[in-house]
Amino acid sequence: MILETLKPQIETIVENSQKTINERLLNICELLEENISYYNWVGFYFRNGDKEELKLGPYVGAPTDHTIIPFGKGICGQVAVSNQNFIVPDVSAQDNYIACSITVKAEIVIPIFVNGKNIGQIDIDSNTPDPFTKADEDFLEYVCEQVASILT
Ligand code: SME
């Protein structure tokens, strides 16, 4: 399946020390958005210094106004506090949700841990309803572990 075949390419990107961290993170976004049909917006948010907020990092997809998200707000802000994966099969059923685009039907957010601390997350929006499975969750946990390995 496509997700497994992308793992070696994730490793190649992560290990490319010729590029900056942000260039490598952008390359991961591009790889995922180009190869997985139901990944339509792919981006990273990171804790903004010591502040209780997330700041948008590299991303691929429609520009968003939500470059800063307070902890607790939206799906992303909830993951910053809960330290748990969050799969939303239908964004219209969520009360605490920040809409970036009217085309988005579903979202998945997976936290990134460095030395046991939740330092950010990968956020994926889909224009397809209820597309995410355990396979996506497992794959994205792998992606986050790979990313964490270059953020230490
Ligand atoms: N939908 C997110 C906001 C970020 S955008 O998807 C890019 C949320 O509810 O946290």
Short mmCIF file of C-alpha atoms and ligand atoms in Angstrom, two decimals:
data_model
loop_
_atom_site.label_atom_id
_atom_site.label_comp_id
_atom_site.label_asym_id
_atom_site.label_seq_id
_atom_site.Cartn_x
_atom_site.Cartn_y
_atom_site.Cartn_z
CA MET A 1 0.00 0.00 0.00
CA ILE A 2 1.09 3.55 -0.74
CA LEU A 3 1.77 4.54 2.86
CA GLU A 4 4.38 1.80 3.38
CA THR A 5 6.13 2.62 0.10
CA LEU A 6 6.58 6.25 1.23
CA LYS A 7 8.53 5.36 4.38
CA PRO A 8 11.95 5.01 2.68
CA GLN A 9 11.38 8.35 0.96
CA ILE A 10 10.59 9.98 4.31
CA GLU A 11 13.90 8.64 5.65
CA THR A 12 15.80 9.96 2.61
CA ILE A 13 14.31 13.44 3.12
CA VAL A 14 14.98 13.45 6.87
CA GLU A 15 18.60 12.35 6.45
CA ASN A 16 19.41 15.02 3.82
CA SER A 17 21.63 17.27 5.90
CA GLN A 18 22.35 19.42 2.81
CA LYS A 19 18.97 21.01 3.43
CA THR A 20 17.69 23.04 6.37
CA ILE A 21 15.17 21.52 8.77
CA ASN A 22 12.39 23.66 7.31
CA GLU A 23 13.28 22.63 3.76
CA ARG A 24 13.11 18.99 4.81
CA LEU A 25 9.77 19.50 6.55
CA LEU A 26 8.42 21.16 3.41
CA ASN A 27 9.67 18.22 1.31
CA ILE A 28 7.75 15.85 3.61
CA CYS A 29 4.57 17.92 3.13
CA GLU A 30 5.08 17.82 -0.64
CA LEU A 31 5.70 14.07 -0.68
CA LEU A 32 2.54 13.35 1.29
CA GLU A 33 0.27 15.79 -0.57
CA GLU A 34 1.47 14.61 -4.00
CA ASN A 35 1.24 10.87 -3.32
CA ILE A 36 -1.78 10.40 -1.09
CA SER A 37 -4.92 11.44 -2.96
CA TYR A 38 -6.98 12.25 0.14
CA TYR A 39 -4.26 14.39 1.81
CA ASN A 40 -5.19 17.84 0.49
CA TRP A 41 -3.52 20.20 3.00
CA VAL A 42 -0.42 19.01 4.86
CA GLY A 43 1.42 21.17 7.37
CA PHE A 44 3.36 21.39 10.59
CA TYR A 45 2.55 23.50 13.64
CA PHE A 46 5.10 23.99 16.43
CA ARG A 47 4.91 25.44 19.91
CA ASN A 48 5.77 29.12 19.67
CA GLY A 49 8.65 29.47 22.13
CA ASP A 50 7.33 29.39 25.69
CA LYS A 51 3.92 30.72 24.70
CA GLU A 52 0.75 28.67 25.07
CA GLU A 53 0.19 28.76 21.32
CA LEU A 54 1.08 26.99 18.09
CA LYS A 55 2.79 28.66 15.16
CA LEU A 56 2.42 27.47 11.57
CA GLY A 57 5.55 25.94 10.05
CA PRO A 58 6.12 24.52 6.56
CA TYR A 59 2.94 23.46 4.74
CA VAL A 60 1.52 22.61 1.33
CA GLY A 61 -2.00 23.57 0.29
CA ALA A 62 -4.22 26.62 0.42
CA PRO A 63 -2.81 29.49 2.49
CA THR A 64 -4.45 29.76 5.91
CA ASP A 65 -5.15 32.78 8.12
CA HIS A 66 -4.55 30.56 11.15
CA THR A 67 -0.80 31.00 11.49
CA ILE A 68 -1.12 31.23 15.29
CA ILE A 69 -3.48 28.90 17.19
CA PRO A 70 -3.89 29.26 20.99
CA PHE A 71 -3.58 26.04 23.02
CA GLY A 72 -7.03 24.49 23.44
CA LYS A 73 -8.52 26.11 20.32
CA GLY A 74 -9.52 24.02 17.30
CA ILE A 75 -8.39 20.48 16.63
CA CYS A 76 -4.73 21.53 16.60
CA GLY A 77 -4.95 23.45 19.87
CA GLN A 78 -6.67 20.52 21.55
CA VAL A 79 -3.87 18.14 20.50
CA ALA A 80 -1.32 20.59 21.94
CA VAL A 81 -2.99 20.04 25.33
CA SER A 82 -4.14 16.40 25.14
CA ASN A 83 -0.91 14.90 23.68
CA GLN A 84 -3.20 12.47 21.81
CA ASN A 85 -3.78 11.73 18.15
CA PHE A 86 -7.03 13.32 16.94
CA ILE A 87 -8.94 11.93 13.96
CA VAL A 88 -11.98 13.92 12.84
CA PRO A 89 -14.06 11.99 10.28
CA ASP A 90 -16.52 14.89 9.84
CA VAL A 91 -15.35 18.39 10.73
CA SER A 92 -18.94 19.74 10.64
CA ALA A 93 -19.72 17.62 13.72
CA GLN A 94 -17.01 19.35 15.81
CA ASP A 95 -17.81 22.33 18.05
CA ASN A 96 -14.19 23.26 18.74
CA TYR A 97 -12.97 23.42 15.16
CA ILE A 98 -11.20 26.19 13.20
CA ALA A 99 -12.25 26.13 9.54
CA CYS A 100 -9.48 26.98 7.09
CA SER A 101 -11.34 26.15 3.89
CA ILE A 102 -14.94 25.24 3.09
CA THR A 103 -13.73 22.27 0.99
CA VAL A 104 -12.33 20.44 4.04
CA LYS A 105 -14.39 17.47 5.24
CA ALA A 106 -12.01 15.65 7.60
CA GLU A 107 -8.81 16.22 9.56
CA ILE A 108 -6.09 14.23 11.35
CA VAL A 109 -3.56 15.70 13.79
CA ILE A 110 -0.67 13.70 15.27
CA PRO A 111 1.60 15.19 17.96
CA ILE A 112 5.41 15.25 17.70
CA PHE A 113 7.34 14.36 20.86
CA VAL A 114 10.95 15.31 21.54
CA ASN A 115 12.34 13.93 24.80
CA GLY A 116 8.78 13.15 25.88
CA LYS A 117 7.56 16.71 25.31
CA ASN A 118 4.82 17.60 22.85
CA ILE A 119 6.61 20.20 20.71
CA GLY A 120 4.32 20.33 17.69
CA GLN A 121 2.25 18.31 15.30
CA ILE A 122 1.51 17.30 11.74
CA ASP A 123 -1.92 18.44 10.57
CA ILE A 124 -3.67 17.01 7.51
CA ASP A 125 -6.95 18.17 5.99
CA SER A 126 -8.94 16.08 3.54
CA ASN A 127 -11.62 17.09 1.06
CA THR A 128 -12.90 13.49 1.26
CA PRO A 129 -15.32 12.59 4.08
CA ASP A 130 -14.07 10.06 6.66
CA PRO A 131 -10.91 8.98 4.79
CA PHE A 132 -8.48 8.31 7.66
CA THR A 133 -7.84 4.84 9.10
CA LYS A 134 -5.53 3.26 11.66
CA ALA A 135 -3.05 2.86 8.79
CA ASP A 136 -2.85 6.66 8.42
CA GLU A 137 -2.47 7.06 12.18
CA ASP A 138 0.38 4.50 12.30
CA PHE A 139 2.08 5.98 9.24
CA LEU A 140 1.87 9.55 10.55
CA GLU A 141 3.22 8.48 13.95
CA TYR A 142 6.19 7.09 12.04
CA VAL A 143 6.56 10.40 10.14
CA CYS A 144 6.45 12.33 13.44
CA GLU A 145 9.12 10.06 14.98
CA GLN A 146 11.35 10.65 11.97
CA VAL A 147 10.81 14.41 12.23
CA ALA A 148 11.50 14.33 15.98
CA SER A 149 14.86 12.68 15.28
CA ILE A 150 16.13 15.85 13.54
CA LEU A 151 14.65 18.28 16.07
CA THR A 152 16.63 17.08 19.08
N1 SME B 1 -8.60 22.98 11.34
C1 SME B 1 -7.55 23.25 12.29
C2 SME B 1 -6.90 24.58 12.01
C3 SME B 1 -5.71 24.51 11.14
S1 SME B 1 -6.12 24.34 9.51
O1 SME B 1 -6.71 22.97 9.30
C4 SME B 1 -4.81 24.50 8.52
C5 SME B 1 -8.08 23.22 13.69
O2 SME B 1 -9.29 23.12 13.91
O3 SME B 1 -7.26 23.29 14.60
#
